[in-house]
Each structure stands twice: as structure tokens, then as C-alpha cells.
XYZ file of C-alpha atoms in Angstrom:
624
model
C 147.787 -120.025 -135.235
C 146.680 -118.316 -138.496
C 149.023 -116.617 -140.964
C 147.888 -114.792 -144.114
C 151.079 -114.557 -146.154
C 151.241 -112.178 -149.155
C 147.860 -113.209 -150.543
C 146.605 -111.847 -153.859
C 143.094 -112.548 -155.092
C 141.042 -111.077 -157.904
C 137.599 -111.592 -159.404
C 137.905 -110.988 -163.123
C 139.874 -107.767 -163.461
C 138.940 -106.523 -160.023
C 141.650 -106.973 -157.376
C 140.298 -107.632 -153.861
C 143.569 -108.541 -152.131
C 147.000 -107.442 -153.319
C 149.985 -109.052 -151.585
C 148.094 -108.803 -148.258
C 149.502 -110.238 -145.032
C 148.370 -110.567 -141.420
C 149.003 -112.835 -138.430
C 146.483 -113.882 -135.789
C 147.853 -115.569 -132.674
C 146.318 -118.597 -131.012
C 143.339 -117.682 -128.853
C 143.228 -114.102 -130.143
C 139.879 -112.477 -130.912
C 140.143 -110.216 -133.975
C 137.644 -108.108 -135.893
C 137.843 -107.906 -139.695
C 136.378 -104.647 -140.970
C 136.160 -102.776 -144.249
C 133.635 -101.226 -146.586
C 130.958 -103.393 -148.195
C 132.365 -105.168 -151.239
C 135.986 -104.784 -150.144
C 136.503 -108.560 -149.907
C 135.985 -109.512 -146.244
C 133.764 -112.543 -146.948
C 136.143 -113.572 -149.739
C 139.047 -113.539 -147.284
C 137.112 -115.782 -144.883
C 136.536 -118.260 -147.717
C 140.236 -118.217 -148.575
C 141.080 -118.971 -144.932
C 138.512 -121.761 -144.918
C 140.072 -123.211 -148.083
C 136.984 -122.779 -150.266
C 138.810 -120.275 -152.520
C 142.418 -120.459 -153.722
C 144.494 -117.261 -153.796
C 146.302 -116.264 -156.973
C 149.543 -115.856 -155.012
C 150.550 -116.345 -151.391
C 149.060 -118.759 -148.894
C 147.144 -119.108 -145.649
C 148.616 -121.428 -143.023
C 147.076 -122.612 -139.767
C 148.411 -124.695 -136.900
C 148.308 -128.447 -137.556
C 145.071 -130.151 -136.540
C 143.117 -126.950 -135.905
C 139.459 -127.198 -136.930
C 137.937 -124.225 -138.764
C 134.249 -123.366 -138.417
C 132.484 -120.632 -140.394
C 128.992 -119.175 -140.353
C 126.719 -120.782 -142.904
C 125.244 -118.729 -145.726
C 122.343 -121.188 -146.091
C 119.467 -121.662 -143.652
C 118.950 -125.274 -142.469
C 115.721 -127.032 -143.405
C 114.000 -130.400 -143.019
C 112.004 -132.085 -140.285
C 114.917 -132.584 -137.864
C 114.244 -131.098 -134.400
C 116.502 -128.096 -133.910
C 118.221 -129.577 -130.836
C 119.146 -132.681 -132.863
C 120.317 -130.500 -135.749
C 122.682 -128.641 -133.418
C 124.030 -131.880 -131.907
C 124.951 -133.102 -135.404
C 127.457 -130.265 -135.711
C 129.782 -132.191 -133.354
C 130.864 -134.666 -136.004
C 133.310 -136.448 -133.725
C 130.599 -137.111 -131.139
C 128.160 -138.440 -133.752
C 130.875 -140.557 -135.404
C 132.001 -142.087 -132.110
C 128.455 -142.905 -131.026
C 127.711 -144.538 -134.386
C 130.949 -146.554 -134.315
C 130.303 -147.741 -130.759
C 126.971 -149.198 -131.905
C 128.494 -151.051 -134.859
C 131.785 -152.590 -133.700
C 132.471 -155.519 -131.382
C 136.190 -155.056 -130.664
C 136.366 -154.576 -126.873
C 139.595 -152.570 -127.071
C 138.194 -150.107 -129.624
C 134.962 -149.812 -127.638
C 137.012 -148.930 -124.592
C 138.952 -146.308 -126.551
C 135.710 -144.806 -127.874
C 134.220 -144.656 -124.415
C 137.340 -142.996 -123.052
C 137.221 -140.392 -125.843
C 133.516 -139.751 -125.239
C 134.374 -139.074 -121.631
C 137.152 -136.683 -122.671
C 134.840 -134.621 -124.891
C 132.171 -134.552 -122.173
C 129.611 -136.368 -124.328
C 127.190 -136.898 -121.461
C 126.544 -133.120 -121.256
C 126.392 -132.504 -125.028
C 122.626 -132.117 -125.154
C 122.608 -129.753 -122.179
C 125.349 -127.609 -123.757
C 123.481 -127.469 -127.078
C 120.266 -126.536 -125.301
C 121.988 -123.728 -123.410
C 123.345 -122.194 -126.629
C 119.921 -122.410 -128.264
C 118.373 -120.776 -125.217
C 120.880 -117.920 -125.408
C 120.009 -117.353 -129.064
C 116.306 -117.061 -128.299
C 115.003 -120.651 -128.289
C 113.488 -121.510 -124.891
C 113.661 -125.167 -123.906
C 110.021 -125.745 -124.843
C 110.728 -124.706 -128.462
C 113.868 -126.762 -129.003
C 111.966 -129.746 -130.369
C 110.507 -127.684 -133.222
C 111.622 -128.692 -136.689
C 113.833 -126.434 -138.782
C 111.244 -126.240 -141.558
C 108.696 -124.753 -139.152
C 110.888 -121.669 -138.598
C 111.307 -118.483 -140.618
C 114.551 -117.849 -142.485
C 116.003 -115.591 -139.777
C 115.302 -118.092 -137.007
C 116.793 -120.930 -139.060
C 119.975 -118.910 -139.449
C 120.056 -118.698 -135.651
C 119.921 -122.519 -135.532
C 122.894 -122.682 -137.921
C 124.810 -120.249 -135.696
C 123.953 -122.354 -132.616
C 125.339 -125.445 -134.362
C 128.570 -123.664 -135.234
C 129.074 -122.409 -131.675
C 128.279 -125.871 -130.263
C 130.918 -127.509 -132.485
C 133.531 -125.261 -130.781
C 136.183 -125.176 -133.548
C 139.695 -124.027 -132.682
C 139.329 -121.248 -135.301
C 135.906 -119.590 -135.412
C 135.107 -117.460 -138.478
C 131.983 -115.318 -138.108
C 130.475 -113.269 -140.934
C 128.009 -110.680 -139.574
C 126.763 -113.030 -136.812
C 124.308 -110.508 -135.338
C 122.383 -109.804 -138.564
C 119.580 -112.235 -137.686
C 119.600 -111.610 -133.937
C 117.610 -109.281 -131.736
C 119.214 -107.042 -129.134
C 118.776 -109.629 -126.360
C 120.401 -112.458 -128.346
C 123.209 -110.093 -129.382
C 123.947 -109.437 -125.709
C 124.172 -113.182 -125.079
C 126.393 -113.770 -128.128
C 128.743 -110.957 -127.106
C 129.096 -112.487 -123.640
C 129.629 -115.969 -125.146
C 132.341 -114.814 -127.556
C 134.174 -112.865 -124.862
C 134.750 -116.155 -123.021
C 135.369 -118.280 -126.142
C 138.671 -120.156 -125.640
C 139.568 -120.520 -129.335
C 140.705 -118.096 -132.005
C 137.951 -115.809 -133.349
C 137.919 -113.783 -136.564
C 134.659 -111.851 -136.855
C 133.402 -109.700 -139.722
C 131.010 -107.194 -138.189
C 129.844 -103.595 -138.366
C 128.523 -103.790 -134.804
C 130.762 -101.457 -132.782
C 129.616 -102.801 -129.416
C 130.392 -106.383 -130.415
C 133.831 -105.399 -131.711
C 134.571 -103.313 -128.627
C 133.592 -106.029 -126.169
C 134.918 -109.144 -127.949
C 138.037 -108.230 -129.918
C 141.608 -107.476 -128.869
C 142.750 -106.653 -132.385
C 141.326 -105.226 -135.613
C 142.331 -106.090 -139.177
C 141.310 -103.333 -141.569
C 140.829 -104.352 -145.214
C 141.383 -101.208 -147.244
C 142.820 -100.564 -150.703
C 143.316 -104.339 -151.214
C 145.641 -104.548 -148.212
C 145.375 -105.693 -144.586
C 146.456 -103.494 -141.683
C 146.512 -104.876 -138.134
C 145.650 -102.612 -135.191
C 146.054 -103.685 -131.567
C 143.021 -103.163 -129.348
C 139.265 -103.035 -129.855
C 137.306 -100.996 -132.391
C 137.430 -97.697 -130.475
C 141.239 -97.898 -130.270
C 141.401 -98.747 -133.976
C 139.095 -95.843 -134.822
C 141.209 -93.388 -132.852
C 144.480 -94.715 -134.321
C 143.123 -94.652 -137.868
C 141.748 -91.127 -137.498
C 145.149 -89.983 -136.235
C 146.841 -91.705 -139.185
C 144.422 -90.140 -141.674
C 144.973 -86.711 -140.143
C 148.733 -87.171 -140.494
C 148.354 -88.293 -144.121
C 146.101 -85.325 -144.860
C 148.612 -82.933 -143.257
C 151.442 -84.377 -145.374
C 149.192 -84.242 -148.463
C 148.504 -80.535 -147.886
C 152.243 -79.850 -147.570
C 152.902 -81.863 -150.727
C 150.188 -79.992 -152.626
C 151.699 -76.630 -151.612
C 155.158 -77.821 -152.622
C 153.865 -79.253 -155.939
C 152.106 -75.991 -156.722
C 155.293 -73.991 -156.016
C 157.408 -76.345 -158.156
C 154.966 -76.269 -161.065
C 154.835 -72.475 -160.977
C 158.641 -72.342 -161.046
C 158.789 -74.814 -163.947
C 156.146 -72.932 -165.946
C 157.965 -69.689 -165.391
C 161.507 -70.788 -166.197
C 161.140 -73.909 -168.385
C 162.199 -72.053 -171.551
C 164.889 -69.836 -170.057
C 168.332 -71.255 -170.749
C 169.751 -70.028 -167.465
C 166.985 -71.698 -165.443
C 166.241 -74.805 -167.558
C 168.427 -77.116 -165.510
C 166.843 -75.895 -162.271
C 163.394 -76.483 -163.774
C 164.340 -80.021 -164.786
C 165.774 -80.624 -161.320
C 162.526 -79.561 -159.725
C 160.530 -81.831 -162.027
C 162.675 -84.757 -160.864
C 162.002 -83.701 -157.287
C 158.293 -83.802 -158.084
C 158.610 -87.359 -159.444
C 160.436 -88.524 -156.328
C 157.703 -87.380 -153.961
C 156.404 -90.383 -152.029
C 152.848 -91.266 -153.118
C 150.368 -91.136 -150.255
C 147.708 -93.817 -149.653
C 144.228 -92.986 -150.814
C 141.742 -92.178 -148.073
C 138.672 -94.356 -148.434
C 135.443 -92.513 -148.836
C 132.422 -92.925 -151.007
C 130.149 -89.987 -151.686
C 127.291 -92.316 -152.600
C 126.922 -93.521 -149.014
C 124.364 -90.818 -148.237
C 121.088 -90.627 -146.367
C 119.055 -87.457 -146.417
C 115.425 -87.695 -145.361
C 113.203 -84.928 -146.771
C 111.707 -82.538 -144.238
C 108.013 -83.249 -143.543
C 105.275 -80.676 -143.251
C 104.462 -80.068 -139.573
C 101.183 -81.416 -138.210
C 99.608 -80.918 -134.774
C 100.216 -83.525 -132.051
C 99.705 -86.283 -131.273
C 100.841 -88.300 -134.285
C 99.294 -91.456 -132.788
C 97.025 -92.128 -129.864
C 96.269 -95.712 -128.727
C 93.265 -96.444 -126.526
C 93.137 -100.023 -125.148
C 94.393 -101.487 -128.423
C 94.913 -105.225 -129.032
C 96.399 -106.909 -132.130
C 97.629 -110.274 -133.339
C 97.554 -112.899 -136.079
C 94.935 -115.604 -136.531
C 93.798 -116.749 -133.114
C 96.984 -115.571 -131.406
C 96.890 -112.208 -129.647
C 100.363 -110.602 -129.554
C 99.667 -107.169 -128.036
C 96.807 -106.205 -125.720
C 95.397 -103.234 -123.834
C 97.832 -100.687 -125.274
C 97.174 -97.100 -124.224
C 99.913 -94.695 -125.333
C 100.699 -91.724 -127.582
C 103.473 -90.705 -129.957
C 104.407 -87.088 -130.675
C 106.549 -85.539 -133.427
C 109.528 -85.019 -131.091
C 109.668 -88.668 -129.974
C 112.762 -90.792 -130.626
C 111.818 -94.219 -129.287
C 113.736 -97.525 -129.372
C 111.677 -100.677 -128.865
C 113.326 -103.321 -126.663
C 112.290 -106.921 -126.091
C 113.050 -110.369 -127.463
C 111.875 -111.322 -130.937
C 108.334 -112.643 -130.919
C 107.134 -110.266 -128.203
C 105.504 -107.862 -130.659
C 107.973 -105.143 -131.728
C 107.413 -105.677 -135.453
C 103.684 -106.128 -134.819
C 103.584 -102.687 -133.195
C 105.384 -101.120 -136.176
C 102.894 -102.754 -138.539
C 99.995 -101.221 -136.597
C 101.662 -97.798 -136.868
C 102.314 -98.286 -140.591
C 98.715 -99.342 -141.242
C 99.647 -102.770 -142.627
C 97.984 -104.431 -139.611
C 94.655 -103.421 -138.082
C 93.843 -103.414 -134.397
C 91.455 -106.128 -133.192
C 90.233 -104.087 -130.275
C 90.463 -100.495 -129.135
C 91.034 -97.337 -131.131
C 94.152 -96.095 -132.980
C 93.766 -92.359 -133.616
C 96.069 -90.446 -135.937
C 96.135 -87.205 -137.893
C 94.510 -87.321 -141.313
C 97.571 -85.577 -142.770
C 100.019 -87.996 -141.156
C 102.487 -89.621 -143.551
C 104.374 -92.709 -142.404
C 107.670 -94.085 -143.698
C 108.110 -97.777 -142.876
C 111.419 -99.606 -143.391
C 111.817 -103.375 -143.009
C 114.453 -105.714 -144.428
C 111.660 -108.022 -145.605
C 110.664 -105.348 -148.123
C 113.836 -106.191 -150.085
C 112.180 -109.467 -151.087
C 109.406 -107.486 -152.809
C 111.773 -105.541 -155.063
C 111.751 -106.316 -158.780
C 115.312 -107.517 -159.430
C 115.025 -106.727 -163.136
C 113.895 -103.146 -162.523
C 116.134 -100.146 -161.810
C 115.973 -97.927 -158.691
C 114.485 -95.180 -160.847
C 111.787 -97.510 -162.201
C 110.948 -98.814 -158.692
C 110.455 -95.237 -157.491
C 108.538 -94.211 -160.630
C 106.091 -97.121 -160.176
C 105.227 -95.786 -156.719
C 105.295 -92.074 -157.553
C 104.397 -91.851 -161.229
C 102.799 -88.410 -160.729
C 106.144 -86.907 -159.736
C 108.308 -85.330 -162.476
C 111.451 -87.244 -163.459
C 113.735 -84.535 -162.086
C 112.143 -84.814 -158.648
C 112.476 -88.615 -158.653
C 116.151 -88.486 -159.611
C 116.825 -85.759 -157.079
C 115.245 -87.891 -154.362
C 117.320 -90.945 -155.322
C 120.435 -88.764 -155.148
C 119.577 -88.046 -151.490
C 120.334 -91.733 -150.863
C 123.518 -92.006 -152.862
C 122.202 -93.049 -156.261
C 124.082 -91.363 -159.074
C 122.664 -91.293 -162.586
C 124.502 -94.530 -163.372
C 123.447 -96.442 -160.219
C 119.853 -95.229 -160.591
C 119.777 -97.049 -163.947
C 121.429 -100.265 -162.655
C 119.261 -103.363 -162.259
C 118.248 -103.957 -158.640
C 119.554 -107.526 -158.918
C 123.051 -106.124 -159.502
C 122.987 -103.819 -156.463
C 124.839 -104.717 -153.271
C 122.955 -105.428 -150.047
C 123.802 -101.952 -148.792
C 122.554 -100.317 -151.985
C 119.272 -102.227 -151.806
C 118.845 -101.037 -148.223
C 119.406 -97.448 -149.338
C 116.848 -97.940 -152.126
C 114.293 -99.055 -149.519
C 115.019 -95.873 -147.540
C 114.504 -93.818 -150.694
C 111.189 -95.551 -151.450
C 109.805 -95.263 -147.913
C 110.643 -91.546 -147.618
C 109.484 -90.354 -151.050
C 106.393 -88.618 -149.606
C 108.359 -86.794 -146.866
C 106.904 -88.814 -143.943
C 106.270 -87.293 -140.507
C 107.422 -90.458 -138.729
C 110.090 -93.035 -139.586
C 109.404 -96.634 -138.555
C 112.725 -98.485 -138.749
C 112.886 -102.259 -138.273
C 116.564 -103.329 -138.146
C 117.680 -100.547 -140.514
C 121.450 -101.177 -140.268
C 121.616 -104.755 -141.587
C 123.851 -104.842 -144.692
C 125.239 -101.363 -143.987
C 128.969 -100.889 -143.388
C 130.436 -98.558 -140.760
C 130.457 -95.463 -142.968
C 126.881 -96.034 -144.087
C 125.722 -96.617 -140.520
C 127.320 -93.358 -139.431
C 125.659 -91.563 -142.356
C 122.281 -93.086 -141.438
C 122.662 -92.071 -137.786
C 123.443 -88.505 -138.853
C 120.435 -88.425 -141.195
C 118.088 -89.745 -138.498
C 119.349 -87.141 -136.039
C 118.822 -84.414 -138.649
C 115.292 -85.600 -139.342
C 112.758 -83.258 -137.631
C 109.950 -85.823 -137.312
C 109.381 -88.795 -134.996
C 111.452 -91.985 -135.100
C 110.492 -95.439 -133.821
C 113.353 -97.899 -134.181
C 113.991 -101.599 -133.584
C 117.682 -102.508 -133.719
C 120.074 -105.145 -132.391
C 122.883 -102.571 -132.549
C 123.250 -100.807 -129.170
C 125.485 -98.123 -130.673
C 122.720 -97.073 -133.062
C 120.121 -97.087 -130.276
C 122.314 -94.947 -128.037
C 122.977 -92.464 -130.841
C 119.393 -91.913 -132.067
C 116.930 -92.771 -129.266
C 116.093 -90.752 -126.190
C 113.296 -93.028 -124.920
C 113.215 -96.798 -124.438
C 109.987 -98.805 -124.541
C 109.974 -102.421 -123.437
C 107.732 -104.778 -125.433
C 107.053 -107.762 -123.191
C 104.204 -110.059 -122.169
C 101.776 -108.406 -124.589
C 102.307 -104.880 -123.284
C 104.499 -101.867 -124.085
C 105.858 -99.901 -121.141
C 108.550 -97.224 -120.742
C 111.894 -98.562 -119.528
C 113.119 -96.118 -116.909
C 116.849 -96.506 -117.316
C 119.709 -96.390 -119.789
C 120.503 -99.077 -122.319
C 123.418 -100.302 -120.193
C 120.974 -100.941 -117.346
C 118.784 -102.979 -119.663
C 121.846 -104.921 -120.820
C 122.791 -105.669 -117.197
C 119.208 -106.759 -116.502
C 119.320 -109.162 -119.472
C 122.654 -110.641 -118.340
C 121.338 -111.143 -114.814
C 118.246 -112.844 -116.201
C 120.401 -115.053 -118.451
C 122.581 -115.998 -115.494
C 119.569 -117.001 -113.411
C 118.181 -119.004 -116.351
C 121.553 -120.675 -116.837
C 121.861 -121.634 -113.175
C 118.302 -122.960 -113.179
C 118.985 -124.825 -116.400
C 122.170 -126.344 -114.987
C 120.352 -127.502 -111.842
C 117.550 -128.961 -113.905
C 120.032 -130.706 -116.210
C 121.923 -131.994 -113.200
C 118.735 -133.383 -111.646
C 117.776 -135.005 -114.932
C 121.261 -136.427 -115.283
C 121.055 -137.710 -111.715
C 117.998 -139.758 -112.590
C 117.070 -140.709 -116.116
C 120.327 -139.763 -117.827
C 122.498 -141.471 -115.246
C 120.463 -144.660 -115.470
C 120.727 -144.585 -119.226
C 124.441 -143.816 -119.018
C 124.953 -146.712 -116.643
C 123.081 -149.042 -119.010
C 125.282 -147.874 -121.883
C 128.351 -148.382 -119.721
C 127.311 -151.936 -118.970
C 126.701 -152.587 -122.644
C 130.041 -151.112 -123.654
C 131.952 -152.913 -120.915
C 130.369 -156.343 -121.509
C 133.003 -157.488 -124.051
C 135.775 -156.306 -121.739
C 134.296 -158.198 -118.802
C 134.081 -161.287 -120.986
C 137.720 -160.893 -122.030
C 138.710 -160.338 -118.415
C 137.079 -163.609 -117.335
C 138.803 -165.456 -120.154
C 142.133 -163.961 -119.082
C 141.485 -164.974 -115.456
C 140.772 -168.524 -116.626
C 143.973 -168.490 -118.695
C 145.949 -167.347 -115.656
C 144.489 -170.184 -113.595
C 145.420 -172.780 -116.243
C 148.933 -171.382 -116.686
C 149.480 -171.158 -112.925
C 148.268 -174.706 -112.376
C 150.489 -176.070 -115.171
C 153.504 -174.092 -113.965
C 153.073 -175.377 -110.419
C 152.769 -178.937 -111.745
C 156.055 -178.641 -113.670
C 157.699 -177.035 -110.642
C 156.773 -180.078 -108.549
C 158.250 -182.384 -111.179
C 161.452 -180.368 -111.303
C 161.643 -180.500 -107.501
C 161.528 -184.358 -107.474
C 165.064 -185.795 -106.755
C 164.263 -188.916 -108.758
C 164.209 -186.775 -111.922
C 167.926 -186.172 -111.655
C 169.095 -189.792 -111.245
C 170.988 -190.784 -114.313
C 170.814 -188.962 -117.575
C 167.285 -187.702 -118.208
C 166.504 -185.745 -121.425
C 163.150 -184.589 -120.071
C 164.811 -182.205 -117.614
C 165.683 -179.680 -120.337
C 162.214 -179.936 -121.857
C 160.552 -179.315 -118.479
C 162.832 -176.386 -117.701
C 162.102 -174.772 -121.072
C 158.346 -175.264 -120.619
C 158.546 -173.822 -117.084
C 160.328 -170.758 -118.444
C 157.800 -170.311 -121.275
C 154.903 -170.697 -118.859
C 156.359 -168.000 -116.628
C 156.578 -165.612 -119.565
C 153.014 -166.406 -120.705
C 151.747 -166.005 -117.161
C 153.416 -162.610 -116.855
C 151.826 -161.480 -120.149
C 148.419 -162.749 -119.030
C 148.676 -160.934 -115.705
C 149.629 -157.688 -117.470
C 146.623 -158.120 -119.790
C 144.416 -158.717 -116.750
C 145.658 -155.479 -115.162
C 145.023 -153.534 -118.397
C 141.481 -154.850 -118.722
C 140.807 -154.141 -115.061
C 141.950 -150.532 -115.544
C 139.595 -150.159 -118.518
C 136.687 -151.315 -116.400
C 137.550 -148.992 -113.560
C 138.404 -145.868 -115.610
C 134.803 -144.852 -116.534
C 133.889 -144.676 -112.891
């Protein structure tokens, strides 16, 4: 289905792919993983045909359509359901052509193709995908321009999934999703009939969707059979073996070098020394083990304060006239590790803003210690960074009273060397900007960490480092994340944010996942019944009207053919009567041959007309 054959690609002097090869079979679901900046997105663009490799090629099966996640959010005043429908270009093209042409045969072909691609259910299928990604039916007529950037990216993802390409390329598809939508997407991709290549750092997604992993490392591609856990185990075993061989080589190198140094200048041992040097040269070079010391997270230890950190008494909050949260009565202590669950829009981020002090309560009382320091992380804060400034300058602007040594030491906690601390923010990678936000939010040694989707833009190694740092942090942690692996690793309590309230969820994350899937199934069945009822009334009537309109030219042609058959039959019978008259054969009559030829020609024309009548009749009957 998809073959990457000895591909080399470089940007300037930097090599991203060096003679890399991999094969993905038809219908296989494969994860593409590697450190940030290793070239995963570049490889997807090469497969798509947007970029040309320096050497090698990518080949796909003839006729296979490729679809890839968009990097740009849709805009405009098109309703989102209509925007998604436009992703099926064949459907739109056929519908437009059917309205413009008059050729009955082509109309019939179009109608037959529309039936093959199940055009009558297109809107229902698009609506179901949108619903799974967090757009209830009532919101599907909103325009794209009325949505935030993250929600618009969901619309783009819905359009891609609706178009159902034979080869689906996904680049971090869960980055703009909440936990609930991620569950739906995982379930959708598991059942996807086409070939899937997904770039993701979401372990749960890779474990549940993929049957193979391609690891991009050291400019090369290595294929592992199985999901991410099997890859991780196999790679760890391989790295352990390499490290064991490296240790043996190092011991042997050290022994050889000592021998050479000792006997290099002794005539009796010179040849042996030279022989050992050749042995050293012949040692097989071992692959480098990827690792980057700058991928660090180390939150400073806060000063202890007496509990509780927060106490809510019948608190309500919202924006404008809309109340999001109401009647909240709860407390948070320094030992708490809480993950907030609930679909986007239910108030998770609103709750974090109340805790951070960026949003005030409308009603009730929020009590907290006067010495409480809060560290608040949100991806939206990246938009407030000065792209022309350096990480050091960004930190200095916030903590100008701190000595330079302390500021640089704090940046080093989050992987910023002297060089990277003096690099313009605009030149930092997405992962580096995220680490800068962590450094900024923790500069005052906060007692509580408020983390809103903290793992976006972080690769696997960085996520593991962040998890370790959070678990080493002695204060409280409140986290919102779409990544179930992260939630399972750092949280020991689950709070469900739903219908304006926040309540403890008494169960494990897997139980919540099962509850979501059951709810989605019930919604889907209800949606299907509703769609079926609608199709049985309004849609069927409209479909029947369209059928009549499309079939009108064929019916007209059929009547004309019937009339032609009648005329040909009547004429043929007339000639047959003439040929049956004995008087015709008295004497020599030249008209006999003419009549016989005409009778033969009429028979052939009649046969052709009857065949045409049968074909047109079949066209009329086939839509039923």
C-alpha cells in the first residue's frame, strides 16, 4: 500500500532522513514516533507529495486517496456541518454535475454512483463524526468563524475523517481534543478500514489503535511489530544489548590502548601494537542512543503552609451573562493530586482560572492562605510570549528582583542551557516554549500546580520527564489532560466537571472511559433512529422528488424507444405480408430483393431498439 524506499531529505545542512525505508501494508494502522524535531511531520509531507526527497521515493497503490490533518484552522461563515460535507469532493462534484447536465445516460451513471457512495446518509455520517468530536447536533449549524482556534481544528479533523481516504495521515490528532473526544477518536480509528499512519505522543492512542510502530531515530526508520508498549519493551531490550556491547567494547579498547602505549616503541612488540590498533579500527561502530539532557523538568520545592490551600463555599462563576459553575463547596489540600474530567465547555478551565485568581467568583466565598503561591500553566500563555525576547529576558521581566545567577539556575531546571536561554523565543520549538512556560509559572516555588493540557507539544521523553517532576513535587496538583496515561501516572483523585457542578468520580479512569463509550453508543443509536425517522419522512420525500427529476429524461427516452419499436414492428409486419403474397413471385420482380433487404434491416433495428428499451428499463428500476 505505502512504500518508503531509501528516502533522503535535508533542510539546509541538517539531514532529517538518510536512506530511510519502511513499508506499510494495506489496512495497517501504524504509529510514527520520534523526538520533537526529528522529521516526523516532514515525512508525512513527503508521503503526501508536498515535499520532494533528495533521493529515493515514496510509492502508494494506484488510485489510493491520501488525506492529512490540516495545519490551518477553517474560517468563514459556512455552517460547520456544510464545511465537513465539502470534504467529500466526489459527492459535491457529482451533485453539482447532476444539476448542470441533461444527458440521461450520464445522469443515470451519476445517480448510480451516488447510491454506491451512500450519498443519502452523508449528512447523518458527518453529523455523527462532529458529535463524537464534541459538537452536539444543536451546535452543528454554527459557523466556523464563531469558534475558537482549537474548536475549528476539530472541524478540520471531522472533515478529514468524513472524507474517508484510503491512506489517513494524522499529525498529533488529539492535541486540540479533550479526554472525552480522544476516547471517541480512539474508538473510531480502531475500526477505520483504511491505512492509518499517525504521529502521536499519546501512549493510549498508540496502544489501542496501532499494530505497528515506525521509530524515526538518527535519520533512519525502524519498524516494530505491535503497539507502543511492545515497541517500548523491544527498544529497551535493544538499547540494553547495545549498552552491554558498548561496555565490553570500552573495556577492550582500554586494554588495547594500554598495550599500545606500553609497547609502541619497543621493536619486539611494535608489530603486535600495530596489529591491535588495526583491531581497534575494525570494531563495529554502535548506534548512538538518543537522549537529550535538556529535556528536564524540576519544580522548586515550596515552603509548607497549613491546610487547606483552598476552601470553596457555595461558589458560582461564569462569563458575561452565562453562568458556567454554580454552588461549588469543596476544599483542596497540599497532598491532593486531582484530575478534572468532563467535556470541553463544562468548566474545567474556568475552575482553574478561579484557583489561579484570573477569574473572580460571582457568588460565594473562595478562601485561601495568604501565603499561598499558585503556578498556573496553560497553552494559551504561549501566545503572550514576546517572540523577539529570550527565555532569560522573559523570566527577568517577571522576576527582576532576583539575581541573574538565580534566574539562570531556574531556567536550567527546565532544560535551558546558557545558549538556549539566550535564543529568541520565536526560534524555540513548541516543546521548548512549553518548558519555558513551566519555568515562568514555577519561578516563585508555588504550593500548587494548575496544569491545563500540559503535555501538548511534548515528545515521549519530555512527557516522561514531566510526569517524574510532577510526582516529585511535594505540593498539590490540579490537572486537565486528554492523555489518560498522564492522568493515571500523576492523579490519585478524579473530579467530574459536569452540568455546572464538580463532584468526585468514585472509580478508576477505565471506568470513566467505559461510561463515556456507553453514553456515546446510546447517543449513536438514538441519533441513528432519529436520522432514520427523518429519512423516512422528509428526506425520503425529497429523495423521491430528486429521483423523479433525475429519471425524467430516461422516461422520455424510454417512451421514444417504445414508439420506435411500434413503428419498426408495424413496418416489418407490413413487409412480411407483402413477402407472403404469392402474386409477388409471378414473373421476374426486382422488388423482392429490396423488400427482403429492408425486412432484414428492420429486424436488426428492432433488435437494437428492444435492447435499448431493456437497458433504459433497468436504469429506471435500479434506484429502487
